[in-house]
C-alpha positions as CSV (number, residue, x, y, z in Angstrom):
1,M,193.4,138.2,91.9
2,G,192.1,136.1,94.7
3,L,194.5,133.8,96.8
4,G,193.0,131.0,95.2
5,F,194.0,132.0,92.3
6,I,197.8,132.6,93.1
7,I,197.9,129.4,94.8
8,G,196.4,127.8,91.2
9,V,199.2,129.4,89.8
10,F,202.2,128.5,91.9
11,G,200.4,124.7,91.6
12,V,200.8,125.2,88.0
13,L,204.4,126.4,87.7
14,F,205.0,123.1,90.4
15,L,204.4,120.9,87.6
16,F,205.7,122.8,84.7
17,H,209.3,122.3,87.0
18,A,208.2,119.0,87.8
19,A,208.3,118.1,84.3
20,Y,211.0,119.9,82.9
21,S,213.1,118.3,85.3
22,T,211.9,114.4,84.7
23,I,213.1,115.5,81.2
24,Q,216.6,116.6,82.1
25,Y,217.1,113.6,84.3
26,R,215.8,111.0,80.9
27,G,218.6,113.7,79.5
28,L,221.1,113.2,82.3
29,L,220.6,109.1,82.4
30,K,221.2,108.9,78.2
31,I,224.3,110.8,78.8
32,T,225.6,108.2,81.1
33,E,223.9,105.1,79.4
34,E,221.2,104.2,82.3
35,E,218.2,102.8,82.0
36,F,215.3,105.2,83.3
37,S,212.7,103.2,85.7
38,A,211.4,106.7,87.6
39,P,211.6,109.3,88.0
40,P,213.7,110.9,90.9
41,M,211.9,111.0,94.7
42,N,212.0,114.9,94.7
43,V,210.1,115.4,91.4
44,I,207.1,113.0,92.8
45,L,206.8,115.0,95.7
46,E,207.0,118.1,93.1
47,L,204.9,116.8,91.2
48,L,202.0,115.5,94.1
49,L,202.6,119.0,95.5
50,G,201.6,121.1,92.4
51,F,198.4,118.8,92.4
52,V,197.2,119.3,95.3
53,L,197.5,122.9,94.9
54,C,196.1,123.2,91.7
55,V,192.8,120.9,92.8
56,S,192.8,123.5,96.1
57,A,192.6,126.7,93.4
58,A,190.2,124.8,91.2
59,L,188.1,124.3,94.2
60,T,187.7,128.0,95.8
61,V,188.2,129.5,92.6
62,P,185.1,129.5,90.9
63,G,183.4,130.4,93.9
64,N,180.3,129.1,95.8
65,F,177.9,126.6,94.8
66,L,173.9,127.4,94.1
67,S,171.2,126.0,95.0
68,I,169.9,122.9,92.5
69,H,166.2,123.0,94.7
70,P,163.5,123.8,92.5
71,D,161.9,125.7,95.3
72,S,164.3,128.2,95.9
73,E,164.6,131.8,94.6
74,E,167.7,132.1,93.4
75,N,167.6,128.6,90.8
76,R,167.3,130.3,87.5
77,I,166.1,127.2,85.7
78,V,162.6,128.2,87.5
79,S,162.6,131.2,85.6
80,L,163.6,130.2,82.4
81,P,160.1,128.8,81.1
82,A,159.6,132.3,81.2
83,N,161.4,133.7,77.9
84,L,160.1,132.0,75.2
85,D,163.6,132.6,72.8
86,F,165.0,129.6,74.0
87,M,162.8,127.0,73.2
88,I,162.9,125.7,69.7
89,F,161.0,123.5,68.6
90,N,162.2,123.3,65.2
91,H,164.8,121.2,65.0
92,R,166.5,117.5,63.8
93,A,164.1,115.4,65.6
94,K,161.4,116.3,63.1
95,A,163.1,114.0,61.2
96,L,162.4,111.1,62.7
97,P,159.1,108.8,62.6
98,L,156.7,109.4,65.1
99,E,156.2,105.9,66.0
100,I,158.9,103.7,65.8
101,D,157.9,100.3,64.9
102,M,161.5,98.3,65.7
103,K,161.0,94.7,66.6
104,L,164.1,93.0,67.8
105,K,165.8,89.9,66.0
106,H,166.0,87.4,67.4
């Protein structure tokens, strides 16, 4: 487990705690018979902190971005046609007519 994963876990825990705090706050408002207008400021700050931690973890945990250039040697798509097992021509599109003569109705 890397640092990014631990940051993500803390982010999710912050989000769950903010949800639990909001539920508790609404229960307190029902007891005191007040109307719910918005969650307290500490819950909003906790939500923002949890969101930032989760986004930072989501950007760091998956790893490095791969090249999408077709000339790149590490590109997997370039080597795909060499493997004929994945080329399937027997699919639902064969039931469609070859020539489509559809005219727009005015």
